[in-house]
Amino acid sequence: MSYAASTTQTLDYLVRSTTEVETKIVSCERMVKYTQLEQEGPWETAAHSRPYPSWPEGGEIVFEGVACRYQDGMEEVLKGVNLRVHAHKKIGICGRTGAGKSTLTLLLSQLMDPSAGRILVDSLDISNIGLHDLRARIAVVPQDAQCFQGSWRDNLDPEGAQKDNQLWRVVEDCALKAHIESLEGGLDTRINEGGRNLSNGQRQLLCLASAMLATSRAAKILVMDEATSAVDPETDGQMQAVIRKGFMSVTVLVVAHRPNTLLECDRVLVVDRGQVLEFDSPRTLMANTESAFYGLCLEAGLVG
């Protein structure tokens, strides 16, 4: 009986070990795949291509025949996109899921590389700009904003370049001042990793405040990628008010599923199957009952 029990335990251990090995093999495969990824471009710009210190002054964005695919051999997710976004304009980007909306912003930050065409920011081809120089000029508020473990001050200004009066001004503009003042440590109050001790709306507003500080330094482009899709209507309204008042000298790209958030944009870009379907003012597109944007507004109940 003792030998039978020992054999049963050994078999049980063998089965559990086999299952664990299979699980760990998946992790190993992921690590190997990671080591085989193509390296990103250079961090610093080559001396002969370095942009002038004030670049970009306006934030004009031009896509010239831009195509993109996620992997070699796959279908293109963007197909010959030609687009000009004038400086200091607020552009809404909408379309069905998988249409290629967010891909445009990934290309702009060089998180993806185009398979054809080029992207210019204030007449400079961004493929010649180092990642540090490029990304320092672009502020991003994603759908699920993440916070670092540290203080409110650390999350607002990681480089420690801003004075307290500037930090308080920004948090007031972003409707966070009353909450931070109620905390015992004020700006030095700790935030848990990932912002777990903050509400979703507070995380989004904190990220927006950080973006506002970034645009006061070097960033001339703000990307809002579904930034208000998971917040309550009150927070959505607060964020829209901040964008209207706080980013007037910045080029703003707003990626959204809900067309109501795009009605105050200067122009709306409708993307469909990787191509530019429409690009005009919201008023013009809404006046055309045959437009795709009108159809999206109709589905959202914005028109009768």
Coordinates of C-alpha atoms in Angstrom, one line a residue:
M1 CA 0.0 0.0 0.0
S2 CA 2.8 2.4 0.8
Y3 CA 4.4 1.7 -2.6
A4 CA 1.1 2.4 -4.3
A5 CA 0.6 5.7 -2.4
S6 CA 4.2 6.7 -3.3
T7 CA 3.6 5.9 -7.0
T8 CA 0.4 7.9 -7.0
Q9 CA 2.2 10.9 -5.5
T10 CA 5.0 10.6 -8.0
L11 CA 2.5 10.5 -10.9
D12 CA 0.6 13.5 -9.5
Y13 CA 3.9 15.4 -9.3
L14 CA 4.8 14.4 -12.8
V15 CA 1.5 15.7 -14.2
R16 CA 1.7 19.0 -12.3
S17 CA 5.3 19.5 -13.4
T18 CA 4.5 18.8 -17.0
T19 CA 1.7 21.3 -16.9
E20 CA 4.0 23.9 -15.3
V21 CA 6.7 23.3 -17.9
E22 CA 4.1 23.9 -20.7
T23 CA 3.1 27.1 -19.1
K24 CA 6.6 28.3 -18.7
I25 CA 7.5 27.4 -22.3
V26 CA 4.9 30.0 -23.4
S27 CA 6.8 32.6 -21.4
C28 CA 10.1 31.5 -22.9
E29 CA 8.6 31.7 -26.4
R30 CA 7.5 35.3 -25.7
M31 CA 11.0 36.2 -24.4
V32 CA 12.6 34.8 -27.5
K33 CA 10.2 36.6 -29.7
Y34 CA 11.0 39.8 -27.8
T35 CA 14.7 39.4 -28.4
Q36 CA 14.0 39.0 -32.2
L37 CA 12.0 42.2 -32.5
E38 CA 13.4 44.8 -34.8
Q39 CA 15.2 47.5 -32.8
E40 CA 13.6 51.0 -32.7
G41 CA 15.3 53.9 -34.4
P42 CA 18.1 55.9 -32.8
W43 CA 17.3 57.6 -29.5
E44 CA 19.2 60.8 -30.4
T45 CA 19.0 62.7 -33.7
A46 CA 22.1 62.6 -35.9
A47 CA 24.1 65.8 -35.8
H48 CA 23.4 66.6 -39.5
S49 CA 19.6 66.1 -39.1
R50 CA 19.1 67.7 -35.7
P51 CA 16.1 70.0 -35.7
Y52 CA 16.3 73.6 -34.7
P53 CA 15.7 74.2 -30.9
S54 CA 12.3 75.7 -31.3
W55 CA 11.0 72.8 -33.6
P56 CA 8.1 72.4 -34.0
E57 CA 7.0 76.0 -33.8
G58 CA 3.5 75.4 -35.1
G59 CA 2.8 71.6 -35.1
E60 CA 1.6 71.2 -38.7
I61 CA 1.3 67.5 -39.6
V62 CA 1.5 66.1 -43.1
F63 CA 1.0 62.5 -44.2
E64 CA 2.2 61.8 -47.7
G65 CA 1.1 58.5 -49.2
V66 CA 1.5 56.7 -45.9
A67 CA 0.8 53.0 -45.8
C68 CA 1.3 50.7 -42.9
R69 CA 1.0 47.0 -42.0
Y70 CA 1.6 45.3 -38.6
Q71 CA 3.8 42.5 -40.0
D72 CA 5.3 41.7 -43.3
G73 CA 2.9 39.7 -45.4
M74 CA -0.2 41.1 -43.7
E75 CA -2.8 43.3 -45.2
E76 CA -2.1 47.0 -45.0
V77 CA -4.0 48.7 -42.1
L78 CA -3.4 52.1 -43.7
K79 CA -3.4 52.6 -47.5
G80 CA -1.9 55.6 -49.1
V81 CA -3.1 58.2 -46.6
N82 CA -2.6 61.8 -47.7
L83 CA -3.5 64.3 -45.1
R84 CA -2.6 67.8 -44.0
V85 CA -3.3 69.1 -40.5
H86 CA -2.7 72.8 -40.1
A87 CA -0.9 74.1 -37.0
H88 CA -3.0 74.8 -33.8
K89 CA -6.1 73.0 -35.2
K90 CA -8.2 70.5 -33.3
I91 CA -8.8 67.4 -35.4
G92 CA -11.3 64.7 -34.5
I93 CA -10.6 61.2 -35.8
C94 CA -13.4 58.6 -36.0
G95 CA -14.4 55.4 -37.7
R96 CA -15.4 51.9 -37.1
T97 CA -13.3 49.6 -34.9
G98 CA -10.2 48.5 -36.8
A99 CA -10.5 51.3 -39.3
G100 CA -7.0 52.5 -38.6
K101 CA -7.7 55.5 -36.3
S102 CA -5.1 54.8 -33.6
T103 CA -2.6 53.6 -36.1
L104 CA -2.2 57.2 -37.3
T105 CA -1.1 58.3 -33.9
L106 CA 1.2 55.3 -33.4
L107 CA 3.0 56.3 -36.7
L108 CA 3.2 59.9 -35.5
S109 CA 5.1 58.8 -32.4
Q110 CA 7.2 56.2 -34.3
L111 CA 5.7 53.4 -32.3
M112 CA 5.2 51.9 -35.7
D113 CA 7.0 52.6 -39.0
P114 CA 5.2 53.2 -42.3
S115 CA 5.7 50.7 -45.1
A116 CA 5.4 53.5 -47.6
G117 CA 5.2 57.3 -47.6
R118 CA 6.5 59.7 -45.1
I119 CA 5.2 61.9 -42.2
L120 CA 6.3 65.6 -41.8
V121 CA 6.0 67.8 -38.8
D122 CA 6.6 71.4 -39.6
S123 CA 8.2 70.3 -42.9
L124 CA 10.7 67.9 -41.2
D125 CA 10.5 64.2 -42.0
I126 CA 10.1 62.5 -38.6
S127 CA 12.0 59.4 -39.8
N128 CA 15.2 61.6 -39.6
I129 CA 14.4 62.7 -36.0
G130 CA 15.6 60.7 -33.0
L131 CA 13.0 59.2 -30.8
H132 CA 13.8 61.4 -27.8
D133 CA 13.6 64.6 -29.8
L134 CA 10.3 63.5 -31.5
R135 CA 8.4 62.1 -28.5
A136 CA 9.4 65.0 -26.3
R137 CA 7.3 67.1 -28.7
I138 CA 4.2 65.0 -28.5
A139 CA 2.0 64.7 -25.4
V140 CA -0.4 61.7 -25.2
V141 CA -3.4 61.1 -23.1
P142 CA -4.4 57.4 -23.7
Q143 CA -7.6 55.6 -23.0
D144 CA -6.3 54.0 -19.8
A145 CA -3.9 56.5 -18.2
Q146 CA -1.3 54.9 -15.9
C147 CA 0.3 56.6 -13.0
F148 CA 3.8 56.0 -11.5
Q149 CA 4.3 55.1 -7.9
G150 CA 5.3 58.3 -6.3
S151 CA 3.7 61.7 -5.4
W152 CA 1.3 63.8 -7.3
R153 CA 4.2 66.2 -8.0
D154 CA 6.3 63.3 -9.5
N155 CA 3.5 62.3 -11.8
L156 CA 2.8 65.8 -12.9
D157 CA 6.4 66.8 -13.5
P158 CA 8.7 63.8 -13.6
E159 CA 11.7 66.0 -14.5
G160 CA 11.1 68.4 -11.7
A161 CA 11.3 71.4 -14.0
Q162 CA 8.2 73.3 -12.9
K163 CA 7.7 75.5 -9.9
D164 CA 4.9 74.9 -7.4
N165 CA 2.8 77.8 -8.6
Q166 CA 2.8 76.4 -12.1
L167 CA 1.8 72.9 -10.8
W168 CA -1.1 74.4 -8.8
R169 CA -2.2 76.5 -11.8
V170 CA -2.4 73.4 -13.9
V171 CA -4.2 71.2 -11.4
E172 CA -6.7 74.0 -10.9
D173 CA -7.3 74.2 -14.7
C174 CA -7.8 70.4 -14.7
A175 CA -10.4 70.5 -11.8
L176 CA -8.0 68.6 -9.4
K177 CA -7.0 71.4 -7.1
A178 CA -9.8 71.0 -4.5
H179 CA -9.1 67.2 -4.2
I180 CA -5.3 67.7 -3.8
E181 CA -5.8 70.5 -1.3
S182 CA -7.9 68.1 0.8
L183 CA -5.1 65.6 1.0
E184 CA -2.8 65.9 4.0
G185 CA 0.4 65.9 2.0
G186 CA -0.9 68.1 -0.9
L187 CA 1.2 67.6 -4.0
D188 CA 3.5 65.3 -2.0
T189 CA 0.8 62.8 -1.3
R190 CA 1.7 59.4 -2.5
I191 CA 0.0 57.7 -5.5
N192 CA 0.0 53.9 -5.6
E193 CA 1.5 52.1 -8.6
G194 CA -0.9 52.3 -11.6
G195 CA -2.9 54.9 -9.7
R196 CA -4.9 52.3 -7.8
N197 CA -5.9 54.8 -5.1
L198 CA -7.3 57.2 -7.7
S199 CA -10.6 57.0 -9.6
N200 CA -10.5 56.5 -13.4
G201 CA -11.5 60.1 -13.9
Q202 CA -8.8 61.4 -11.6
R203 CA -6.2 59.4 -13.5
Q204 CA -7.3 60.8 -16.8
L205 CA -7.3 64.4 -15.5
L206 CA -3.9 63.9 -13.9
C207 CA -2.6 62.7 -17.3
L208 CA -4.2 65.7 -19.0
A209 CA -2.5 68.0 -16.5
S210 CA 0.8 66.4 -17.2
A211 CA 0.2 66.9 -20.9
M212 CA -0.6 70.5 -20.3
L213 CA 2.8 71.0 -18.5
A214 CA 4.5 69.2 -21.4
T215 CA 3.0 71.5 -24.0
S216 CA 4.1 74.5 -21.9
R217 CA 7.7 73.3 -22.4
A218 CA 8.4 71.6 -25.8
A219 CA 5.4 69.6 -26.9
K220 CA 3.4 71.2 -29.7
I221 CA 1.1 68.2 -30.5
L222 CA -1.4 66.6 -28.2
V223 CA -2.9 63.2 -28.9
M224 CA -6.1 62.1 -27.1
D225 CA -6.5 58.4 -27.9
E226 CA -10.0 57.4 -26.7
A227 CA -9.1 59.4 -23.6
T228 CA -12.7 60.1 -22.5
S229 CA -14.3 56.7 -23.5
A230 CA -14.3 55.3 -20.0
V231 CA -15.0 58.3 -17.9
D232 CA -18.3 59.7 -16.6
P233 CA -20.1 62.6 -18.3
E234 CA -19.0 65.1 -15.7
T235 CA -15.3 64.2 -16.1
D236 CA -15.8 64.2 -19.9
G237 CA -17.1 67.7 -19.7
Q238 CA -14.2 68.8 -17.5
M239 CA -11.7 67.3 -20.0
Q240 CA -13.3 69.0 -22.9
A241 CA -13.3 72.3 -21.2
V242 CA -9.5 71.9 -20.4
I243 CA -8.8 71.1 -24.1
R244 CA -10.7 74.1 -25.3
K245 CA -8.9 76.6 -23.0
G246 CA -5.5 75.0 -22.3
F247 CA -4.4 73.8 -25.7
M248 CA -5.2 76.7 -28.0
S249 CA -1.6 77.0 -29.3
V250 CA -1.2 73.3 -29.7
T251 CA -2.2 70.9 -32.6
V252 CA -4.7 68.5 -31.1
L253 CA -5.7 65.0 -32.5
V254 CA -8.7 63.5 -30.8
V255 CA -9.3 59.8 -31.5
A256 CA -12.9 58.9 -30.5
H257 CA -15.6 56.4 -31.0
R258 CA -18.3 58.7 -29.7
P259 CA -19.0 61.4 -32.3
N260 CA -20.4 63.8 -29.8
T261 CA -16.9 64.5 -28.5
L262 CA -15.8 65.6 -31.9
L263 CA -18.5 68.2 -32.6
E264 CA -16.3 71.1 -31.3
C265 CA -13.3 70.1 -33.4
D266 CA -12.1 72.3 -36.3
R267 CA -12.3 69.4 -38.7
V268 CA -13.3 65.7 -38.5
L269 CA -11.3 62.9 -40.2
V270 CA -13.4 59.8 -40.9
V271 CA -11.2 56.7 -41.5
D272 CA -12.6 53.6 -43.1
R273 CA -10.6 50.4 -43.9
G274 CA -7.3 52.2 -43.7
Q275 CA -8.3 55.1 -46.0
V276 CA -9.4 58.7 -45.6
L277 CA -13.1 58.7 -46.2
E278 CA -14.0 62.2 -45.2
F279 CA -12.1 65.3 -43.9
D280 CA -14.1 68.4 -43.3
S281 CA -15.7 70.6 -40.6
P282 CA -18.3 68.9 -38.4
R283 CA -20.9 71.4 -39.5
T284 CA -20.3 70.6 -43.2
L285 CA -20.3 66.8 -42.6
M286 CA -23.5 67.0 -40.5
A287 CA -25.2 69.0 -43.2
N288 CA -24.6 66.2 -45.7
T289 CA -27.1 63.4 -44.8
E290 CA -25.1 61.0 -47.1
S291 CA -21.8 61.5 -45.2
A292 CA -20.3 58.7 -43.1
F293 CA -20.0 61.1 -40.1
Y294 CA -23.7 61.9 -40.3
G295 CA -24.4 58.2 -40.2
L296 CA -22.2 57.8 -37.1
C297 CA -24.1 60.7 -35.4
L298 CA -27.4 59.2 -36.4
E299 CA -26.4 55.9 -34.7
A300 CA -25.4 57.8 -31.6
G301 CA -28.7 59.6 -31.5
L302 CA -27.2 63.0 -32.1
V303 CA -29.5 63.8 -35.0
G304 CA -33.2 63.0 -35.5

